[in-house]
Amino acid sequence: MTVRRSAAALATTAVLLGVAAPVAVAPVAVAAPSPSPSADLPAGLYGTTDPTYDGVWRQSLAFLAQKIEYVTPSTQAVDWLVGQQCDSGAFTSYRDASKPCDASTVMDTNATAVAVQALVEINQHREDANNGADWLKSVQNEDGGWGYNPGSPSDANSTSIVIGALARTGVPVNELTTKNGSTPYTALQSLAIACGEKDGGAFAYQPGKKGELTANMDATAASVLGLMGKGIASGTSNAVKDPSCTKGDDLSPEQTAQNGASFLADTLKKQPYLEQAPMPGAEESAPQPDFGNTADAVVALAASGHADKAKASVAWLQKNATGWAKQGGPAATGQLILAAHATGADARSFGGVDLVKQLNSMGPSPAATALPSPTPTGPQPSSGTDSDDGGLSLGWLIGVGLLAGTGIGFLLSMRRKKQQP
């Protein structure tokens, strides 16, 4: 997920040059070489590297991870994210907000979807989140899914993250039917490899040139969440199940999601981490661990009721991935926090690292931080809907009650200032 931005660079370049993007190749969710730090980073942005291809993405991932750990991002940081939105409701990967969006602005469905999820979860600027959801609905492909940019062929990752955004804004995803009767779930299920076949249960990123489906780990983890109608910041499902792969041509979205979870569980049973997919044209080399994709698989397993199948992977991430997260920046650190939260691990002591403190240090100082760290079985920080208490969810109220007396007035004051009509 983290370096989906590298694929965005290729896709965006293709759009600008008027050539076909390599649609059959899935982006790899691992840390790519970091761009050089920019001396002119805008105020409010998380991270210190060039934000051209991941500015909105890493900002939104930071907010999602902070929210589940009861951290309120600063007004400056939230304003920066909202300022990236175009009047249409769409977001780009990153833009100069001093200039209006125009016909040359390359809209990004992934950036829009993750920003919508972030705004819903922090319970701010809900009108802007709804505007983003409306734009996403307006660019749905005829097959029911979404591509990285409007009009590009549907892919599993883009479709899944858009589903999560629409679901979090209250849109009944199963009712988003195109003229030919397709829904977002139809698009995802068309990318599922049938049980009984090689890599049965897995998902392809996109069909190959001849319509063949090739298993892709990143697409599989994303599709499990998408077919369950869940967003990126998903906790543990209470319905614990044994993973299995169900055969049939008329499966429900839930059954197809469980097939994907079964494939992930079987793969991680062999070794506790996923491996990087080879890049097209790259020389063969020893397989390398894919930290980000492993974290995504952990979240998908937990969300589908198989957190127990992810325990070994979480232990592996604690031992091996903290250095990757620090180097990878806000999005990578956020991914580990999401994986820790989904499985009940302590993000404030993850492999000896306080991931929450690390993330907070990568951007403007948070407006407020509440303790203790939440757990998947404890109070959840957001229901995704505005409440009558001024935007404070039950989890936030509990967290506020545990703050030191001197901090209570400050926390409530800051939240009132940021409350949107």
PDB file of C-alpha atoms in Angstrom, residues 29-261:
ATOM      1  CA  ALA A  29       3.527  -2.367  -1.304  1.00  0.00           C
ATOM      2  CA  VAL A  30       7.088  -2.052  -0.114  1.00  0.00           C
ATOM      3  CA  ALA A  31       9.397   0.843   0.555  1.00  0.00           C
ATOM      4  CA  ALA A  32      10.884   2.283  -2.611  1.00  0.00           C
ATOM      5  CA  PRO A  33      14.008   4.432  -2.542  1.00  0.00           C
ATOM      6  CA  SER A  34      12.999   7.613  -0.767  1.00  0.00           C
ATOM      7  CA  PRO A  35      12.951  10.804  -2.834  1.00  0.00           C
ATOM      8  CA  SER A  36      15.316  13.548  -1.762  1.00  0.00           C
ATOM      9  CA  PRO A  37      14.009  15.776   1.027  1.00  0.00           C
ATOM     10  CA  SER A  38      12.382  18.924  -0.268  1.00  0.00           C
ATOM     11  CA  ALA A  39      13.523  22.269   1.107  1.00  0.00           C
ATOM     12  CA  ASP A  40      10.138  23.835   0.366  1.00  0.00           C
ATOM     13  CA  LEU A  41       7.717  21.438   2.004  1.00  0.00           C
ATOM     14  CA  PRO A  42       4.363  23.044   2.783  1.00  0.00           C
ATOM     15  CA  ALA A  43       3.446  23.709   6.395  1.00  0.00           C
ATOM     16  CA  GLY A  44       1.201  21.025   7.846  1.00  0.00           C
ATOM     17  CA  LEU A  45       2.499  18.139   5.718  1.00  0.00           C
ATOM     18  CA  TYR A  46       3.697  14.902   7.297  1.00  0.00           C
ATOM     19  CA  GLY A  47       7.050  13.535   6.193  1.00  0.00           C
ATOM     20  CA  THR A  48      10.159  15.207   4.801  1.00  0.00           C
ATOM     21  CA  THR A  49      10.463  13.660   1.340  1.00  0.00           C
ATOM     22  CA  ASP A  50       9.153  14.924  -1.986  1.00  0.00           C
ATOM     23  CA  PRO A  51       5.332  14.679  -1.758  1.00  0.00           C
ATOM     24  CA  THR A  52       4.682  14.707  -5.513  1.00  0.00           C
ATOM     25  CA  TYR A  53       3.333  11.168  -5.660  1.00  0.00           C
ATOM     26  CA  ASP A  54       2.287  10.474  -2.081  1.00  0.00           C
ATOM     27  CA  GLY A  55       1.488  13.724  -0.275  1.00  0.00           C
ATOM     28  CA  VAL A  56      -2.242  13.123   0.217  1.00  0.00           C
ATOM     29  CA  TRP A  57      -1.690   9.403   0.719  1.00  0.00           C
ATOM     30  CA  ARG A  58       0.827   9.668   3.558  1.00  0.00           C
ATOM     31  CA  GLN A  59      -1.092  12.501   5.239  1.00  0.00           C
ATOM     32  CA  SER A  60      -4.284  10.455   5.237  1.00  0.00           C
ATOM     33  CA  LEU A  61      -2.564   7.271   6.445  1.00  0.00           C
ATOM     34  CA  ALA A  62      -1.085   9.291   9.293  1.00  0.00           C
ATOM     35  CA  PHE A  63      -4.526  10.542  10.317  1.00  0.00           C
ATOM     36  CA  LEU A  64      -6.070   7.067  10.154  1.00  0.00           C
ATOM     37  CA  ALA A  65      -3.315   5.595  12.331  1.00  0.00           C
ATOM     38  CA  GLN A  66      -3.440   8.482  14.788  1.00  0.00           C
ATOM     39  CA  LYS A  67      -7.199   8.270  15.139  1.00  0.00           C
ATOM     40  CA  ILE A  68      -7.212   4.657  16.276  1.00  0.00           C
ATOM     41  CA  GLU A  69      -4.605   5.607  18.863  1.00  0.00           C
ATOM     42  CA  TYR A  70      -6.698   8.543  20.139  1.00  0.00           C
ATOM     43  CA  VAL A  71      -4.456  11.215  18.665  1.00  0.00           C
ATOM     44  CA  THR A  72      -6.062  14.338  17.185  1.00  0.00           C
ATOM     45  CA  PRO A  73      -4.026  15.797  14.307  1.00  0.00           C
ATOM     46  CA  SER A  74      -3.347  19.517  14.387  1.00  0.00           C
ATOM     47  CA  THR A  75      -5.651  21.977  12.670  1.00  0.00           C
ATOM     48  CA  GLN A  76      -2.749  22.960  10.427  1.00  0.00           C
ATOM     49  CA  ALA A  77      -2.310  19.367   9.245  1.00  0.00           C
ATOM     50  CA  VAL A  78      -6.030  18.881   8.610  1.00  0.00           C
ATOM     51  CA  ASP A  79      -6.262  22.189   6.762  1.00  0.00           C
ATOM     52  CA  TRP A  80      -3.399  21.119   4.521  1.00  0.00           C
ATOM     53  CA  LEU A  81      -5.212  17.929   3.535  1.00  0.00           C
ATOM     54  CA  VAL A  82      -8.513  19.692   2.883  1.00  0.00           C
ATOM     55  CA  GLY A  83      -6.667  22.305   0.842  1.00  0.00           C
ATOM     56  CA  GLN A  84      -5.550  19.587  -1.568  1.00  0.00           C
ATOM     57  CA  GLN A  85      -9.129  18.911  -2.643  1.00  0.00           C
ATOM     58  CA  CYS A  86     -10.434  20.299  -5.938  1.00  0.00           C
ATOM     59  CA  ASP A  87     -13.852  21.929  -6.195  1.00  0.00           C
ATOM     60  CA  SER A  88     -15.111  18.795  -7.935  1.00  0.00           C
ATOM     61  CA  GLY A  89     -14.482  16.812  -4.749  1.00  0.00           C
ATOM     62  CA  ALA A  90     -11.488  14.957  -6.184  1.00  0.00           C
ATOM     63  CA  PHE A  91      -7.975  14.908  -4.774  1.00  0.00           C
ATOM     64  CA  THR A  92      -4.742  14.622  -6.685  1.00  0.00           C
ATOM     65  CA  SER A  93      -1.681  12.813  -5.351  1.00  0.00           C
ATOM     66  CA  TYR A  94      -0.299  16.260  -4.539  1.00  0.00           C
ATOM     67  CA  ARG A  95      -0.760  19.736  -5.972  1.00  0.00           C
ATOM     68  CA  ASP A  96       0.106  23.372  -5.472  1.00  0.00           C
ATOM     69  CA  ALA A  97      -3.034  24.471  -3.654  1.00  0.00           C
ATOM     70  CA  SER A  98      -2.398  28.135  -4.516  1.00  0.00           C
ATOM     71  CA  LYS A  99      -3.519  27.337  -8.062  1.00  0.00           C
ATOM     72  CA  PRO A 100      -7.026  26.101  -8.919  1.00  0.00           C
ATOM     73  CA  CYS A 101      -7.562  22.674 -10.410  1.00  0.00           C
ATOM     74  CA  ASP A 102      -8.133  22.735 -14.158  1.00  0.00           C
ATOM     75  CA  ALA A 103      -8.346  20.378 -17.129  1.00  0.00           C
ATOM     76  CA  SER A 104      -4.659  19.501 -16.802  1.00  0.00           C
ATOM     77  CA  THR A 105      -4.994  18.405 -13.161  1.00  0.00           C
ATOM     78  CA  VAL A 106      -4.603  14.633 -12.893  1.00  0.00           C
ATOM     79  CA  MET A 107      -7.241  13.338 -10.483  1.00  0.00           C
ATOM     80  CA  ASP A 108      -6.401  10.336  -8.315  1.00  0.00           C
ATOM     81  CA  THR A 109      -9.109   7.950  -7.120  1.00  0.00           C
ATOM     82  CA  ASN A 110      -6.814   6.395  -4.509  1.00  0.00           C
ATOM     83  CA  ALA A 111      -5.824   9.746  -3.015  1.00  0.00           C
ATOM     84  CA  THR A 112      -9.473  10.829  -2.987  1.00  0.00           C
ATOM     85  CA  ALA A 113     -10.642   7.608  -1.335  1.00  0.00           C
ATOM     86  CA  VAL A 114      -8.005   7.579   1.386  1.00  0.00           C
ATOM     87  CA  ALA A 115      -8.554  11.280   2.121  1.00  0.00           C
ATOM     88  CA  VAL A 116     -12.297  10.689   2.409  1.00  0.00           C
ATOM     89  CA  GLN A 117     -11.685   7.851   4.863  1.00  0.00           C
ATOM     90  CA  ALA A 118      -9.330  10.001   6.906  1.00  0.00           C
ATOM     91  CA  LEU A 119     -11.758  12.928   7.158  1.00  0.00           C
ATOM     92  CA  VAL A 120     -14.588  10.610   8.182  1.00  0.00           C
ATOM     93  CA  GLU A 121     -12.489   8.917  10.847  1.00  0.00           C
ATOM     94  CA  ILE A 122     -11.234  12.140  12.430  1.00  0.00           C
ATOM     95  CA  ASN A 123     -14.830  13.417  12.220  1.00  0.00           C
ATOM     96  CA  GLN A 124     -13.937  16.728  10.598  1.00  0.00           C
ATOM     97  CA  HIS A 125     -14.925  18.411   7.321  1.00  0.00           C
ATOM     98  CA  ARG A 126     -17.653  15.869   6.689  1.00  0.00           C
ATOM     99  CA  GLU A 127     -19.086  17.972   3.867  1.00  0.00           C
ATOM    100  CA  ASP A 128     -15.748  17.749   2.073  1.00  0.00           C
ATOM    101  CA  ALA A 129     -15.658  13.988   2.645  1.00  0.00           C
ATOM    102  CA  ASN A 130     -19.149  13.651   1.169  1.00  0.00           C
ATOM    103  CA  ASN A 131     -18.096  15.785  -1.793  1.00  0.00           C
ATOM    104  CA  GLY A 132     -15.190  13.421  -2.384  1.00  0.00           C
ATOM    105  CA  ALA A 133     -17.509  10.420  -2.214  1.00  0.00           C
ATOM    106  CA  ASP A 134     -19.856  12.017  -4.741  1.00  0.00           C
ATOM    107  CA  TRP A 135     -16.960  12.526  -7.145  1.00  0.00           C
ATOM    108  CA  LEU A 136     -15.896   8.905  -6.744  1.00  0.00           C
ATOM    109  CA  LYS A 137     -19.400   7.754  -7.593  1.00  0.00           C
ATOM    110  CA  SER A 138     -19.377   9.952 -10.695  1.00  0.00           C
ATOM    111  CA  VAL A 139     -16.270   8.257 -12.147  1.00  0.00           C
ATOM    112  CA  GLN A 140     -17.291   4.629 -11.612  1.00  0.00           C
ATOM    113  CA  ASN A 141     -16.429   2.411 -14.582  1.00  0.00           C
ATOM    114  CA  GLU A 142     -19.069   0.419 -16.422  1.00  0.00           C
ATOM    115  CA  ASP A 143     -17.721  -2.818 -14.949  1.00  0.00           C
ATOM    116  CA  GLY A 144     -18.568  -1.459 -11.511  1.00  0.00           C
ATOM    117  CA  GLY A 145     -15.008  -0.703 -10.409  1.00  0.00           C
ATOM    118  CA  TRP A 146     -12.457   2.080 -10.478  1.00  0.00           C
ATOM    119  CA  GLY A 147      -9.018   2.573 -11.958  1.00  0.00           C
ATOM    120  CA  TYR A 148      -6.216   4.659 -10.551  1.00  0.00           C
ATOM    121  CA  ASN A 149      -7.259   7.699 -12.588  1.00  0.00           C
ATOM    122  CA  PRO A 150     -10.770   8.392 -13.910  1.00  0.00           C
ATOM    123  CA  GLY A 151     -11.400   6.378 -17.042  1.00  0.00           C
ATOM    124  CA  SER A 152      -8.472   4.009 -16.594  1.00  0.00           C
ATOM    125  CA  PRO A 153      -9.253   0.265 -16.414  1.00  0.00           C
ATOM    126  CA  SER A 154     -10.527  -0.979 -13.071  1.00  0.00           C
ATOM    127  CA  ASP A 155      -8.057  -2.613 -10.696  1.00  0.00           C
ATOM    128  CA  ALA A 156      -8.519  -4.450  -7.426  1.00  0.00           C
ATOM    129  CA  ASN A 157      -6.651  -1.964  -5.236  1.00  0.00           C
ATOM    130  CA  SER A 158      -8.407   1.155  -6.490  1.00  0.00           C
ATOM    131  CA  THR A 159     -11.833  -0.486  -6.399  1.00  0.00           C
ATOM    132  CA  SER A 160     -11.269  -1.747  -2.857  1.00  0.00           C
ATOM    133  CA  ILE A 161     -10.139   1.551  -1.388  1.00  0.00           C
ATOM    134  CA  VAL A 162     -13.002   3.393  -3.068  1.00  0.00           C
ATOM    135  CA  ILE A 163     -15.469   0.891  -1.602  1.00  0.00           C
ATOM    136  CA  GLY A 164     -14.008   1.591   1.829  1.00  0.00           C
ATOM    137  CA  ALA A 165     -14.438   5.335   1.355  1.00  0.00           C
ATOM    138  CA  LEU A 166     -18.006   5.063   0.113  1.00  0.00           C
ATOM    139  CA  ALA A 167     -18.958   2.666   2.885  1.00  0.00           C
ATOM    140  CA  ARG A 168     -17.518   4.994   5.532  1.00  0.00           C
ATOM    141  CA  THR A 169     -19.624   7.869   4.176  1.00  0.00           C
ATOM    142  CA  GLY A 170     -22.763   5.765   4.390  1.00  0.00           C
ATOM    143  CA  VAL A 171     -23.177   4.938   0.709  1.00  0.00           C
ATOM    144  CA  PRO A 172     -24.869   1.533   0.125  1.00  0.00           C
ATOM    145  CA  VAL A 173     -22.146   0.086  -2.075  1.00  0.00           C
ATOM    146  CA  ASN A 174     -24.215  -2.865  -3.297  1.00  0.00           C
ATOM    147  CA  GLU A 175     -26.706  -0.405  -4.776  1.00  0.00           C
ATOM    148  CA  LEU A 176     -24.134   1.385  -6.952  1.00  0.00           C
ATOM    149  CA  THR A 177     -25.237  -0.388 -10.102  1.00  0.00           C
ATOM    150  CA  THR A 178     -24.042   0.562 -13.578  1.00  0.00           C
ATOM    151  CA  LYS A 179     -26.148   0.415 -16.737  1.00  0.00           C
ATOM    152  CA  ASN A 180     -25.092  -3.181 -17.368  1.00  0.00           C
ATOM    153  CA  GLY A 181     -25.992  -4.243 -13.819  1.00  0.00           C
ATOM    154  CA  SER A 182     -22.475  -4.339 -12.390  1.00  0.00           C
ATOM    155  CA  THR A 183     -21.631  -3.254  -8.848  1.00  0.00           C
ATOM    156  CA  PRO A 184     -18.268  -2.560  -7.193  1.00  0.00           C
ATOM    157  CA  TYR A 185     -18.455  -6.054  -5.728  1.00  0.00           C
ATOM    158  CA  THR A 186     -18.995  -7.482  -9.210  1.00  0.00           C
ATOM    159  CA  ALA A 187     -15.790  -5.830 -10.363  1.00  0.00           C
ATOM    160  CA  LEU A 188     -13.780  -7.259  -7.473  1.00  0.00           C
ATOM    161  CA  GLN A 189     -15.228 -10.736  -7.737  1.00  0.00           C
ATOM    162  CA  SER A 190     -14.303 -10.845 -11.422  1.00  0.00           C
ATOM    163  CA  LEU A 191     -10.651 -10.647 -10.328  1.00  0.00           C
ATOM    164  CA  ALA A 192     -10.868 -13.586  -7.914  1.00  0.00           C
ATOM    165  CA  ILE A 193      -9.123 -16.835  -8.816  1.00  0.00           C
ATOM    166  CA  ALA A 194     -11.506 -19.751  -8.347  1.00  0.00           C
ATOM    167  CA  CYS A 195     -10.898 -22.216  -5.542  1.00  0.00           C
ATOM    168  CA  GLY A 196      -9.455 -25.450  -6.826  1.00  0.00           C
ATOM    169  CA  GLU A 197      -7.279 -23.662  -9.355  1.00  0.00           C
ATOM    170  CA  LYS A 198      -3.641 -22.669  -8.835  1.00  0.00           C
ATOM    171  CA  ASP A 199      -3.555 -19.909  -6.199  1.00  0.00           C
ATOM    172  CA  GLY A 200      -7.262 -20.381  -5.668  1.00  0.00           C
ATOM    173  CA  GLY A 201      -8.815 -17.688  -3.472  1.00  0.00           C
ATOM    174  CA  ALA A 202      -6.257 -15.036  -4.430  1.00  0.00           C
ATOM    175  CA  PHE A 203      -7.039 -11.912  -6.453  1.00  0.00           C
ATOM    176  CA  ALA A 204      -5.374 -10.426  -9.478  1.00  0.00           C
ATOM    177  CA  TYR A 205      -4.634  -6.723  -9.718  1.00  0.00           C
ATOM    178  CA  GLN A 206      -6.041  -6.645 -13.256  1.00  0.00           C
ATOM    179  CA  PRO A 207      -6.595  -9.298 -15.914  1.00  0.00           C
ATOM    180  CA  GLY A 208      -3.677 -10.050 -18.213  1.00  0.00           C
ATOM    181  CA  LYS A 209      -3.725  -9.338 -21.932  1.00  0.00           C
ATOM    182  CA  LYS A 210      -5.536 -12.614 -22.589  1.00  0.00           C
ATOM    183  CA  GLY A 211      -7.844 -12.259 -19.605  1.00  0.00           C
ATOM    184  CA  GLU A 212      -5.733 -14.481 -17.364  1.00  0.00           C
ATOM    185  CA  LEU A 213      -5.687 -13.842 -13.633  1.00  0.00           C
ATOM    186  CA  THR A 214      -2.369 -13.845 -11.787  1.00  0.00           C
ATOM    187  CA  ALA A 215      -2.327 -13.896  -7.997  1.00  0.00           C
ATOM    188  CA  ASN A 216      -1.203 -10.633  -6.442  1.00  0.00           C
ATOM    189  CA  MET A 217      -0.736 -10.392  -2.682  1.00  0.00           C
ATOM    190  CA  ASP A 218      -1.376  -6.656  -2.439  1.00  0.00           C
ATOM    191  CA  ALA A 219      -4.549  -6.964  -4.490  1.00  0.00           C
ATOM    192  CA  THR A 220      -5.686  -9.915  -2.370  1.00  0.00           C
ATOM    193  CA  ALA A 221      -5.302  -8.097   0.943  1.00  0.00           C
ATOM    194  CA  ALA A 222      -7.067  -5.039  -0.466  1.00  0.00           C
ATOM    195  CA  SER A 223      -9.900  -7.092  -1.973  1.00  0.00           C
ATOM    196  CA  VAL A 224     -10.637  -8.874   1.292  1.00  0.00           C
ATOM    197  CA  LEU A 225     -11.341  -5.504   2.914  1.00  0.00           C
ATOM    198  CA  GLY A 226     -13.191  -4.202  -0.128  1.00  0.00           C
ATOM    199  CA  LEU A 227     -15.570  -7.159  -0.419  1.00  0.00           C
ATOM    200  CA  MET A 228     -16.345  -6.827   3.276  1.00  0.00           C
ATOM    201  CA  GLY A 229     -17.157  -3.152   2.780  1.00  0.00           C
ATOM    202  CA  LYS A 230     -14.448  -2.068   5.203  1.00  0.00           C
ATOM    203  CA  GLY A 231     -11.972   0.766   5.202  1.00  0.00           C
ATOM    204  CA  ILE A 232      -8.238   0.743   5.766  1.00  0.00           C
ATOM    205  CA  ALA A 233      -8.493   1.330   9.514  1.00  0.00           C
ATOM    206  CA  SER A 234     -10.381  -1.877  10.265  1.00  0.00           C
ATOM    207  CA  GLY A 235     -10.146  -3.617  13.589  1.00  0.00           C
ATOM    208  CA  THR A 236     -10.736  -7.262  14.465  1.00  0.00           C
ATOM    209  CA  SER A 237     -13.931  -8.978  13.409  1.00  0.00           C
ATOM    210  CA  ASN A 238     -15.826 -10.545  16.303  1.00  0.00           C
ATOM    211  CA  ALA A 239     -16.880 -13.430  14.069  1.00  0.00           C
ATOM    212  CA  VAL A 240     -13.816 -15.661  14.380  1.00  0.00           C
ATOM    213  CA  LYS A 241     -13.792 -18.336  11.713  1.00  0.00           C
ATOM    214  CA  ASP A 242     -11.598 -21.053  10.303  1.00  0.00           C
ATOM    215  CA  PRO A 243     -10.363 -19.913   6.901  1.00  0.00           C
ATOM    216  CA  SER A 244     -11.620 -21.957   3.979  1.00  0.00           C
ATOM    217  CA  CYS A 245     -11.932 -21.614   0.210  1.00  0.00           C
ATOM    218  CA  THR A 246     -15.454 -22.096  -1.095  1.00  0.00           C
ATOM    219  CA  LYS A 247     -16.001 -23.284  -4.642  1.00  0.00           C
ATOM    220  CA  GLY A 248     -18.858 -22.053  -6.793  1.00  0.00           C
ATOM    221  CA  ASP A 249     -19.884 -19.585  -9.471  1.00  0.00           C
ATOM    222  CA  ASP A 250     -22.462 -17.686  -7.445  1.00  0.00           C
ATOM    223  CA  LEU A 251     -20.597 -16.704  -4.287  1.00  0.00           C
ATOM    224  CA  SER A 252     -21.511 -13.754  -2.125  1.00  0.00           C
ATOM    225  CA  PRO A 253     -19.010 -10.919  -1.631  1.00  0.00           C
ATOM    226  CA  GLU A 254     -18.430 -12.195   1.897  1.00  0.00           C
ATOM    227  CA  GLN A 255     -17.639 -15.705   0.658  1.00  0.00           C
ATOM    228  CA  THR A 256     -15.233 -14.377  -1.955  1.00  0.00           C
ATOM    229  CA  ALA A 257     -13.559 -12.237   0.718  1.00  0.00           C
ATOM    230  CA  GLN A 258     -13.173 -15.297   2.924  1.00  0.00           C
ATOM    231  CA  ASN A 259     -11.572 -17.149   0.032  1.00  0.00           C
ATOM    232  CA  GLY A 260      -9.008 -14.369  -0.198  1.00  0.00           C
ATOM    233  CA  ALA A 261      -8.403 -14.521   3.527  1.00  0.00           C
TER     234      ALA A 261
END
